[in-house]
Short mmCIF file of C-alpha atoms in Angstrom, two decimals:
data_model
loop_
_atom_site.label_atom_id
_atom_site.label_comp_id
_atom_site.label_asym_id
_atom_site.label_seq_id
_atom_site.Cartn_x
_atom_site.Cartn_y
_atom_site.Cartn_z
CA UNK K 119 113.11 4.26 -98.44
CA UNK K 120 114.60 0.86 -99.23
CA UNK K 121 112.61 -2.34 -98.79
CA UNK K 122 113.46 -3.67 -95.33
CA UNK K 123 112.81 -7.23 -96.57
CA UNK K 124 115.55 -6.79 -99.14
CA UNK K 125 117.86 -5.48 -96.42
CA UNK K 126 117.16 -8.45 -94.18
CA UNK K 127 117.58 -11.00 -96.95
CA UNK K 128 120.92 -9.76 -98.31
CA UNK K 129 122.29 -6.67 -96.52
CA UNK K 130 125.78 -7.21 -97.95
CA UNK K 131 124.45 -7.00 -101.52
CA UNK K 132 122.63 -3.77 -100.67
CA UNK K 133 125.82 -2.34 -99.15
CA UNK K 134 127.78 -3.30 -102.24
CA UNK K 135 125.24 -1.63 -104.53
CA UNK K 136 125.27 1.56 -102.47
CA UNK K 137 129.04 1.86 -102.82
CA UNK K 138 128.37 3.04 -106.39
CA UNK K 139 126.86 6.16 -104.84
CA UNK K 140 129.81 6.53 -102.49
CA UNK K 141 127.60 5.60 -99.54
CA UNK K 142 128.81 3.23 -96.82
CA UNK K 143 125.90 1.26 -95.46
CA UNK K 144 126.53 0.11 -91.87
CA UNK K 145 125.29 -3.48 -92.05
CA UNK K 146 126.19 -4.23 -88.43
CA UNK K 147 124.28 -1.21 -87.11
CA UNK K 148 121.21 -2.17 -89.16
CA UNK K 149 121.28 -5.79 -87.99
CA UNK K 150 121.72 -4.76 -84.34
CA UNK K 151 118.75 -2.38 -84.41
CA UNK K 152 116.62 -4.91 -86.32
CA UNK K 153 117.52 -7.63 -83.78
CA UNK K 154 116.61 -5.32 -80.89
CA UNK K 155 113.24 -4.60 -82.48
CA UNK K 156 112.60 -8.28 -83.18
CA UNK K 157 113.58 -9.33 -79.63
CA UNK K 158 111.23 -6.75 -78.11
CA UNK K 159 108.42 -8.05 -80.32
CA UNK K 160 109.12 -11.68 -79.38
CA UNK K 161 109.20 -10.90 -75.65
CA UNK K 162 106.00 -8.85 -75.97
CA UNK K 163 104.21 -11.77 -77.64
CA UNK K 164 105.37 -14.06 -74.86
CA UNK K 165 104.07 -11.70 -72.17
CA UNK K 166 100.74 -11.33 -73.99
CA UNK K 167 100.42 -15.13 -73.91
CA UNK K 168 101.23 -15.10 -70.18
CA UNK K 169 98.61 -12.44 -69.56
CA UNK K 170 95.98 -14.45 -71.42
CA UNK K 171 96.86 -17.54 -69.38
CA UNK K 172 96.87 -15.62 -66.08
CA UNK K 173 93.37 -14.33 -66.73
CA UNK K 174 92.12 -17.95 -66.77
CA UNK K 175 93.70 -18.75 -63.41
CA UNK K 176 91.01 -17.13 -61.26
CA UNK K 177 88.51 -19.88 -62.04
CA UNK K 178 91.12 -22.60 -61.57
CA UNK K 179 92.18 -21.19 -58.19
CA UNK K 180 88.55 -20.99 -56.99
CA UNK K 181 87.97 -24.58 -58.07
CA UNK K 182 90.99 -25.64 -56.04
CA UNK K 183 89.50 -24.05 -52.89
CA UNK K 184 91.04 -20.59 -52.90
CA UNK K 185 88.55 -17.91 -51.89
CA UNK K 186 87.36 -15.74 -54.77
CA UNK K 187 88.76 -12.45 -53.49
CA UNK K 188 92.10 -14.08 -52.69
CA UNK K 189 92.20 -15.66 -56.13
CA UNK K 190 91.49 -12.28 -57.80
CA UNK K 191 94.13 -10.55 -55.74
CA UNK K 192 96.70 -13.21 -56.58
CA UNK K 193 95.97 -13.07 -60.30
CA UNK K 194 95.80 -9.25 -60.36
CA UNK K 195 99.24 -9.08 -58.79
CA UNK K 196 100.59 -11.31 -61.58
CA UNK K 197 98.79 -9.27 -64.23
CA UNK K 198 100.18 -6.01 -62.83
CA UNK K 199 103.72 -7.36 -63.11
CA UNK K 200 103.06 -8.48 -66.68
CA UNK K 201 101.57 -5.08 -67.61
CA UNK K 202 104.59 -3.32 -66.13
CA UNK K 203 106.92 -5.55 -68.18
CA UNK K 204 104.81 -5.04 -71.32
CA UNK K 205 105.00 -1.24 -70.91
CA UNK K 206 108.76 -1.41 -70.64
CA UNK K 207 108.97 -3.64 -73.72
CA UNK K 208 106.69 -1.34 -75.68
CA UNK K 209 109.06 1.52 -74.93
CA UNK K 210 112.07 -0.58 -75.95
CA UNK K 211 110.34 -1.62 -79.18
CA UNK K 212 109.42 2.00 -79.93
CA UNK K 213 112.99 3.18 -79.36
CA UNK K 214 114.35 0.39 -81.59
CA UNK K 215 111.79 1.12 -84.33
CA UNK K 216 112.49 4.87 -84.18
CA UNK K 217 116.23 4.26 -84.41
CA UNK K 218 115.74 1.82 -87.28
CA UNK K 219 113.48 4.26 -89.14
CA UNK K 220 116.00 7.03 -88.56
CA UNK K 221 118.77 4.89 -90.04
CA UNK K 222 116.69 3.86 -93.05
CA UNK K 223 115.50 7.42 -93.76
CA UNK K 224 119.12 8.39 -94.24
CA UNK K 225 119.98 5.57 -96.65
CA UNK K 226 119.88 6.57 -100.35
CA UNK K 227 118.20 4.63 -103.13
CA UNK K 228 120.12 1.82 -104.82
CA UNK K 229 121.27 2.84 -108.33
CA UNK K 230 120.28 0.93 -111.47
CA UNK K 231 122.75 -1.66 -112.66
CA UNK K 232 123.49 0.34 -115.85
CA UNK K 233 124.37 3.50 -113.93
CA UNK K 234 128.08 4.06 -114.63
CA UNK K 235 130.71 4.03 -111.90
CA UNK K 236 132.19 7.42 -111.03
CA UNK K 237 132.76 10.01 -108.35
CA UNK K 238 131.30 13.21 -109.79
CA UNK K 239 129.97 14.96 -112.92
CA UNK K 240 133.26 14.42 -114.71
CA UNK K 241 132.41 10.71 -114.84
CA UNK K 242 128.92 11.09 -116.28
CA UNK K 243 128.37 9.21 -119.55
CA UNK K 244 127.36 11.14 -122.65
CA UNK K 245 124.45 9.43 -124.42
CA UNK K 246 123.75 11.76 -127.35
CA UNK K 247 123.97 15.28 -128.74
CA UNK K 248 121.40 17.34 -130.65
CA UNK K 249 122.07 20.46 -132.71
CA UNK K 250 125.30 22.20 -133.62
CA UNK K 251 126.62 25.12 -131.55
CA UNK K 252 126.51 28.33 -133.56
CA UNK K 253 129.69 30.07 -134.69
CA UNK K 254 129.77 33.82 -133.95
CA UNK K 255 131.76 36.43 -135.94
CA UNK K 256 131.80 38.77 -132.94
CA UNK K 257 132.82 38.56 -129.31
CA UNK K 258 130.20 36.54 -127.47
CA UNK K 259 128.81 38.08 -124.28
CA UNK K 260 127.24 36.18 -121.38
CA UNK K 261 123.58 36.53 -120.48
CA UNK K 262 124.33 39.05 -117.71
CA UNK K 263 125.93 41.53 -120.12
CA UNK K 264 123.37 40.83 -122.86
CA UNK K 265 120.47 41.38 -120.45
CA UNK K 266 121.93 44.48 -118.87
CA UNK K 267 122.59 46.11 -122.24
CA UNK K 268 118.96 45.47 -123.22
CA UNK K 269 117.77 46.99 -119.94
CA UNK K 270 115.84 43.79 -119.17
CA UNK K 271 117.94 42.11 -116.46
CA UNK K 272 118.69 43.89 -113.21
CA UNK K 273 120.60 42.12 -110.45
CA UNK K 274 121.54 45.22 -108.46
CA UNK K 275 117.93 46.15 -107.75
CA UNK K 276 117.19 42.57 -106.74
CA UNK K 277 120.13 42.61 -104.33
CA UNK K 278 118.79 45.85 -102.80
CA UNK K 279 115.30 44.35 -102.43
CA UNK K 280 116.38 41.04 -101.04
CA UNK K 281 120.02 40.03 -101.38
CA UNK K 282 122.40 38.26 -103.73
CA UNK K 283 121.26 35.52 -106.16
CA UNK K 284 117.96 37.12 -107.07
CA UNK K 285 116.97 39.01 -110.24
CA UNK K 286 114.53 41.60 -111.54
CA UNK K 287 113.29 41.45 -115.15
CA UNK K 288 111.68 44.26 -117.06
CA UNK K 289 109.70 44.78 -120.27
CA UNK K 290 110.00 42.18 -123.01
CA UNK K 291 112.58 40.27 -120.98
CA UNK K 292 109.94 39.57 -118.34
CA UNK K 293 107.48 38.83 -121.13
CA UNK K 294 109.88 36.34 -122.71
CA UNK K 295 110.28 34.60 -119.35
CA UNK K 296 106.49 34.33 -119.09
CA UNK K 297 106.22 33.19 -122.73
CA UNK K 298 108.67 30.35 -122.08
CA UNK K 299 106.54 29.13 -119.18
CA UNK K 300 103.35 29.18 -121.25
CA UNK K 301 105.04 27.52 -124.21
CA UNK K 302 106.37 24.69 -122.04
CA UNK K 303 103.02 24.07 -120.33
CA UNK K 304 101.14 24.10 -123.64
CA UNK K 305 103.57 21.67 -125.23
CA UNK K 306 103.44 19.19 -122.36
CA UNK K 307 99.67 19.30 -121.92
CA UNK K 308 98.67 19.38 -125.59
CA UNK K 309 101.33 17.14 -127.12
CA UNK K 310 102.67 14.91 -124.33
CA UNK K 311 99.54 14.08 -122.39
CA UNK K 312 100.23 15.76 -119.04
CA UNK K 313 97.49 17.17 -116.88
CA UNK K 314 98.31 20.63 -115.63
CA UNK K 315 98.04 21.10 -111.88
CA UNK K 316 98.39 24.09 -109.58
CA UNK K 317 99.90 23.27 -106.21
CA UNK K 318 100.93 25.05 -102.98
CA UNK K 319 104.35 26.68 -102.88
CA UNK K 320 104.58 25.84 -99.15
CA UNK K 321 104.68 22.24 -97.84
CA UNK K 322 104.87 20.48 -94.52
CA UNK K 323 107.73 18.27 -93.35
CA UNK K 324 105.81 15.06 -94.13
CA UNK K 325 105.80 16.01 -97.82
CA UNK K 326 109.55 16.66 -97.82
CA UNK K 327 110.22 13.34 -96.10
CA UNK K 328 108.05 11.61 -98.67
CA UNK K 329 110.18 12.72 -101.62
CA UNK K 330 113.49 12.43 -99.78
CA UNK K 331 114.52 16.05 -99.06
CA UNK K 332 114.17 15.44 -95.32
CA UNK K 333 115.84 14.62 -93.09
CA UNK K 334 119.15 14.63 -95.00
CA UNK K 335 118.96 17.91 -96.91
CA UNK K 336 117.26 20.35 -94.53
CA UNK K 337 120.11 22.86 -94.85
CA UNK K 338 119.22 23.29 -98.54
CA UNK K 339 115.66 24.33 -97.70
CA UNK K 340 114.02 27.61 -96.65
CA UNK K 341 112.13 26.88 -93.45
CA UNK K 342 109.38 29.28 -92.35
CA UNK K 343 109.20 30.60 -88.79
CA UNK K 344 105.80 30.17 -87.20
CA UNK K 345 103.51 27.77 -85.40
CA UNK K 346 103.34 25.29 -88.31
CA UNK K 347 106.23 23.21 -89.61
CA UNK K 348 106.29 24.69 -93.12
CA UNK K 349 108.91 25.03 -95.86
CA UNK K 350 109.12 26.82 -99.20
CA UNK K 351 109.22 24.23 -101.97
CA UNK K 352 112.63 23.46 -103.56
CA UNK K 353 110.81 22.09 -106.61
CA UNK K 354 107.26 21.24 -107.69
CA UNK K 355 108.28 17.59 -107.43
CA UNK K 356 107.48 17.78 -103.70
CA UNK K 357 103.83 18.94 -103.74
CA UNK K 358 102.93 17.14 -106.95
CA UNK K 359 104.37 13.77 -105.94
CA UNK K 360 102.76 14.03 -102.51
CA UNK K 361 99.35 14.36 -104.12
CA UNK K 362 99.33 10.52 -104.02
CA UNK K 363 100.72 10.16 -100.50
CA UNK K 364 98.58 7.65 -98.57
CA UNK K 365 96.50 7.03 -101.69
CA UNK K 366 95.64 3.70 -103.37
CA UNK K 367 94.92 4.27 -107.07
CA UNK K 368 92.54 1.98 -108.93
CA UNK K 369 94.09 0.20 -111.91
CA UNK K 370 91.51 1.76 -114.25
CA UNK K 371 92.37 5.27 -113.04
CA UNK K 372 96.11 4.55 -113.29
CA UNK K 373 95.91 3.21 -116.82
CA UNK K 374 99.30 3.51 -118.50
CA UNK K 375 100.35 6.04 -115.86
CA UNK K 376 99.34 9.36 -114.31
CA UNK K 377 101.19 12.38 -115.75
CA UNK K 378 101.15 15.85 -114.19
CA UNK K 379 102.81 19.14 -115.18
CA UNK K 380 103.15 22.09 -112.82
CA UNK K 381 104.70 25.53 -113.08
CA UNK K 382 106.00 26.86 -109.76
CA UNK K 383 108.72 29.03 -108.31
CA UNK K 384 111.48 27.04 -106.57
CA UNK K 385 113.36 28.18 -103.48
CA UNK K 386 116.79 26.81 -102.58
CA UNK K 387 119.35 28.04 -100.08
CA UNK K 388 122.16 26.52 -102.19
CA UNK K 389 124.01 25.57 -98.99
CA UNK K 390 127.58 24.51 -99.75
CA UNK K 391 127.56 26.05 -103.24
CA UNK K 392 129.07 29.41 -102.38
CA UNK K 393 131.50 30.59 -105.04
CA UNK K 394 129.81 28.51 -107.73
CA UNK K 395 127.88 30.31 -110.48
CA UNK K 396 127.41 33.43 -108.39
CA UNK K 397 127.17 35.57 -111.53
CA UNK K 398 123.81 35.83 -113.19
CA UNK K 399 120.87 33.44 -113.29
CA UNK K 400 122.49 30.00 -113.34
CA UNK K 401 122.25 29.35 -109.60
CA UNK K 402 119.68 31.47 -107.77
CA UNK K 403 117.75 31.23 -104.54
CA UNK K 404 114.47 31.76 -106.40
CA UNK K 405 113.77 30.48 -109.89
CA UNK K 406 110.94 28.91 -111.90
CA UNK K 407 110.45 25.53 -113.45
CA UNK K 408 107.88 23.54 -115.31
CA UNK K 409 108.03 20.16 -113.59
CA UNK K 410 106.88 16.86 -115.04
CA UNK K 411 105.80 14.07 -112.63
CA UNK K 412 104.68 10.57 -113.48
CA UNK K 413 103.24 7.67 -111.46
CA UNK K 414 103.43 4.28 -113.22
CA UNK K 415 103.22 0.55 -112.69
CA UNK K 416 106.64 -0.99 -111.93
CA UNK K 417 106.86 -2.75 -115.30
CA UNK K 418 106.40 0.59 -117.11
CA UNK K 419 109.07 2.44 -115.16
CA UNK K 420 112.05 2.16 -117.51
CA UNK K 421 109.99 3.08 -120.57
CA UNK K 422 108.46 6.04 -118.72
CA UNK K 423 111.89 7.50 -117.93
CA UNK K 424 112.88 7.43 -121.61
CA UNK K 425 109.59 9.05 -122.60
CA UNK K 426 109.72 11.75 -119.92
CA UNK K 427 113.29 12.64 -120.90
CA UNK K 428 112.14 12.85 -124.50
CA UNK K 429 109.39 15.29 -123.50
CA UNK K 430 111.97 17.62 -121.95
CA UNK K 431 114.19 17.24 -125.04
CA UNK K 432 111.28 18.28 -127.27
CA UNK K 433 111.26 21.74 -125.69
CA UNK K 434 114.94 22.26 -126.46
CA UNK K 435 114.45 21.01 -130.00
CA UNK K 436 111.49 23.29 -130.63
CA UNK K 437 113.60 26.23 -129.37
CA UNK K 438 116.49 25.01 -131.56
CA UNK K 439 118.94 25.04 -128.65
CA UNK K 440 121.91 22.63 -128.95
CA UNK K 441 122.15 20.22 -126.06
CA UNK K 442 123.54 16.92 -124.95
CA UNK K 443 122.04 14.07 -122.90
CA UNK K 444 124.15 12.40 -120.21
CA UNK K 445 123.52 9.54 -117.77
CA UNK K 446 124.66 10.43 -114.27
CA UNK K 447 127.29 8.25 -112.66
CA UNK K 448 126.78 6.79 -109.19
CA UNK K 449 128.66 9.53 -107.40
CA UNK K 450 126.61 12.29 -109.06
CA UNK K 451 123.26 10.56 -108.63
CA UNK K 452 120.70 12.14 -106.32
CA UNK K 453 119.75 10.70 -102.92
CA UNK K 454 116.40 9.30 -104.03
CA UNK K 455 117.27 8.58 -107.64
CA UNK K 456 117.49 5.12 -109.18
CA UNK K 457 118.61 6.48 -112.56
CA UNK K 458 118.94 9.99 -113.91
CA UNK K 459 119.49 11.64 -117.31
CA UNK K 460 120.65 15.25 -117.36
CA UNK K 461 120.01 17.46 -120.38
CA UNK K 462 122.77 20.07 -120.75
CA UNK K 463 122.21 23.06 -123.01
CA UNK K 464 125.05 24.75 -124.88
CA UNK K 465 126.08 28.16 -123.44
CA UNK K 466 128.44 29.88 -125.86
CA UNK K 467 129.75 32.39 -123.32
CA UNK K 468 130.95 29.51 -121.17
CA UNK K 469 131.92 27.42 -124.19
CA UNK K 470 130.37 24.38 -122.56
CA UNK K 471 127.14 22.49 -121.87
CA UNK K 472 125.27 23.23 -118.63
CA UNK K 473 122.42 21.36 -116.97
CA UNK K 474 118.94 22.59 -117.84
CA UNK K 475 116.92 19.51 -116.93
CA UNK K 476 117.32 16.50 -114.71
CA UNK K 477 115.00 13.53 -115.42
CA UNK K 478 114.91 10.78 -112.82
CA UNK K 479 113.31 7.47 -112.01
CA UNK K 480 113.00 6.64 -108.33
CA UNK K 481 111.58 3.14 -108.54
CA UNK K 482 109.43 2.49 -105.44
CA UNK K 483 111.79 4.48 -103.15
CA UNK K 484 109.60 7.58 -102.79
CA UNK K 485 106.34 5.59 -102.95
CA UNK K 486 107.42 3.46 -99.96
CA UNK K 487 108.09 6.61 -97.91
CA UNK K 488 104.70 8.04 -98.95
CA UNK K 489 102.64 4.86 -99.16
CA UNK K 490 101.65 5.80 -102.71
CA UNK K 491 100.10 2.64 -104.13
CA UNK K 492 97.89 1.15 -106.82
CA UNK K 493 95.53 -1.84 -106.60
CA UNK K 494 96.72 -4.68 -108.77
CA UNK K 495 93.57 -6.25 -110.30
CA UNK K 496 95.31 -9.65 -110.63
CA UNK K 497 95.84 -9.89 -106.84
CA UNK K 498 93.32 -7.26 -105.68
CA UNK K 499 96.06 -6.08 -103.31
CA UNK K 500 97.72 -2.67 -103.07
CA UNK K 501 101.26 -2.45 -104.46
CA UNK K 502 103.77 0.40 -104.52
CA UNK K 503 103.80 2.70 -107.52
CA UNK K 504 106.97 3.88 -109.24
CA UNK K 505 107.56 7.62 -109.38
CA UNK K 506 109.46 9.74 -111.92
CA UNK K 507 110.02 13.41 -112.47
CA UNK K 508 112.01 15.87 -114.55
CA UNK K 509 112.32 19.55 -115.43
CA UNK K 510 110.54 20.42 -118.58
CA UNK K 511 112.37 22.88 -118.33
CA UNK K 512 114.05 25.21 -115.83
CA UNK K 513 112.63 28.51 -117.12
CA UNK K 514 115.45 30.83 -116.06
CA UNK K 515 118.18 28.66 -117.51
CA UNK K 516 116.23 28.38 -120.77
CA UNK K 517 116.10 32.19 -120.86
CA UNK K 518 119.85 32.27 -120.29
CA UNK K 519 120.37 29.86 -123.18
CA UNK K 520 118.21 31.96 -125.54
CA UNK K 521 120.01 35.21 -124.61
CA UNK K 522 123.41 33.67 -125.31
CA UNK K 523 122.62 31.51 -128.35
CA UNK K 524 120.36 34.03 -130.12
CA UNK K 525 122.41 37.18 -129.44
CA UNK K 526 123.33 39.39 -132.37
CA UNK K 527 126.28 41.65 -133.12
CA UNK K 528 124.17 44.79 -132.56
CA UNK K 529 123.24 43.59 -129.02
CA UNK K 530 119.72 42.49 -129.85
CA UNK K 531 118.41 38.95 -129.27
CA UNK K 532 116.33 37.13 -131.86
CA UNK K 533 113.21 35.43 -130.44
CA UNK K 534 113.00 31.72 -131.35
CA UNK K 535 110.29 31.05 -133.91
CA UNK K 536 108.39 28.77 -131.50
CA UNK K 537 107.92 31.65 -129.03
CA UNK K 538 106.86 34.46 -131.32
CA UNK K 539 103.17 33.66 -131.04
CA UNK K 540 103.50 33.99 -127.28
CA UNK K 541 105.31 37.35 -127.69
CA UNK K 542 102.58 39.04 -129.68
CA UNK K 543 104.64 38.92 -132.83
CA UNK K 544 107.80 40.46 -131.29
CA UNK K 545 110.71 38.99 -133.22
CA UNK K 546 113.67 40.26 -131.20
CA UNK K 547 114.61 41.91 -127.94
CA UNK K 548 116.17 45.35 -128.37
CA UNK K 549 117.33 48.09 -126.04
CA UNK K 550 114.65 50.38 -127.44
CA UNK K 551 111.73 48.14 -126.53
#
């Protein structure tokens, strides 16, 4: 959520900044609701002063000769009118506040000044490339055909069990998927300083509002039927970031920042994406990720984003998978994001780079919604934290990249050197596994 003080001070500047995201901020609607709220507060304060003054009138009336009971009755009549007016004003103030909160909950974060202009992914800015795509002397197959030939990927059985956009893995294919998860967690916890956490896969609506998925993106979520207002998580970002909701962290505990890594399944309805990437594992309703989440002091935010992105890049480099790093333009930037780098891995069957990790800084946008704060020792007052997260990496898409980049002419797939210890020495996937 944006800072309402900033909105009041210069709403036109906020509206201008949000245009980079293609969002039209209704300044007039905001100012009208804010004025209604302010007027209700002013009138309430005036009535409270009148009530306080009226309570003193009993003694004054008695001193002037009015009988005690008559004085009480007279004052009580005035107080009753004031209470009735106060109740009406309270309701007006609540309605104005609710409407204002509703408006602000739907306003996206302001993008960083260095975020490029643009409407969609075609306008994203390439920052760097790593690795050289391999040249093949045979016809390259996509991961679906490679996996099916190996007997390790089965989409038909998954469709029978559940429906489209799910998968079943068997044998060493399932083992490789598990190995990738373990490898990513070990790298981030042992080399990058993250603390591993295990979190619920089901969250309440307060958690989704805290990170920005609600109320705007409910159609993308899987909501559970039952007495409680529960949802399946779309990403570990939601439960991990909400660990600090309504928490004030001591400066000593915060240090240079809190860093968490979590492996979870992710569940997304992919509303509005029908027809896109329906083949294979690129866009599924259920997939797994290793998520990286950081909480930092505001002055460390920019540096933390570069570091977090580097941690995700390290996985790709260890697996020797060619990739490129791009900065998202305003039109492709997420609702809550202040600045985002996407890492796109090379997929030879598509002859292009595809997203495998999205690393974002949110500034204090999420923290304001969650009241996630730290106590500044210089002022001894709580201040909002800055939050960041990124995929380190999407496990299924990493598996896809390995199947396509490490495929061999005989149909086998070589296991990257970094994973062989996790595969019990298995060096390649073959149909005869």
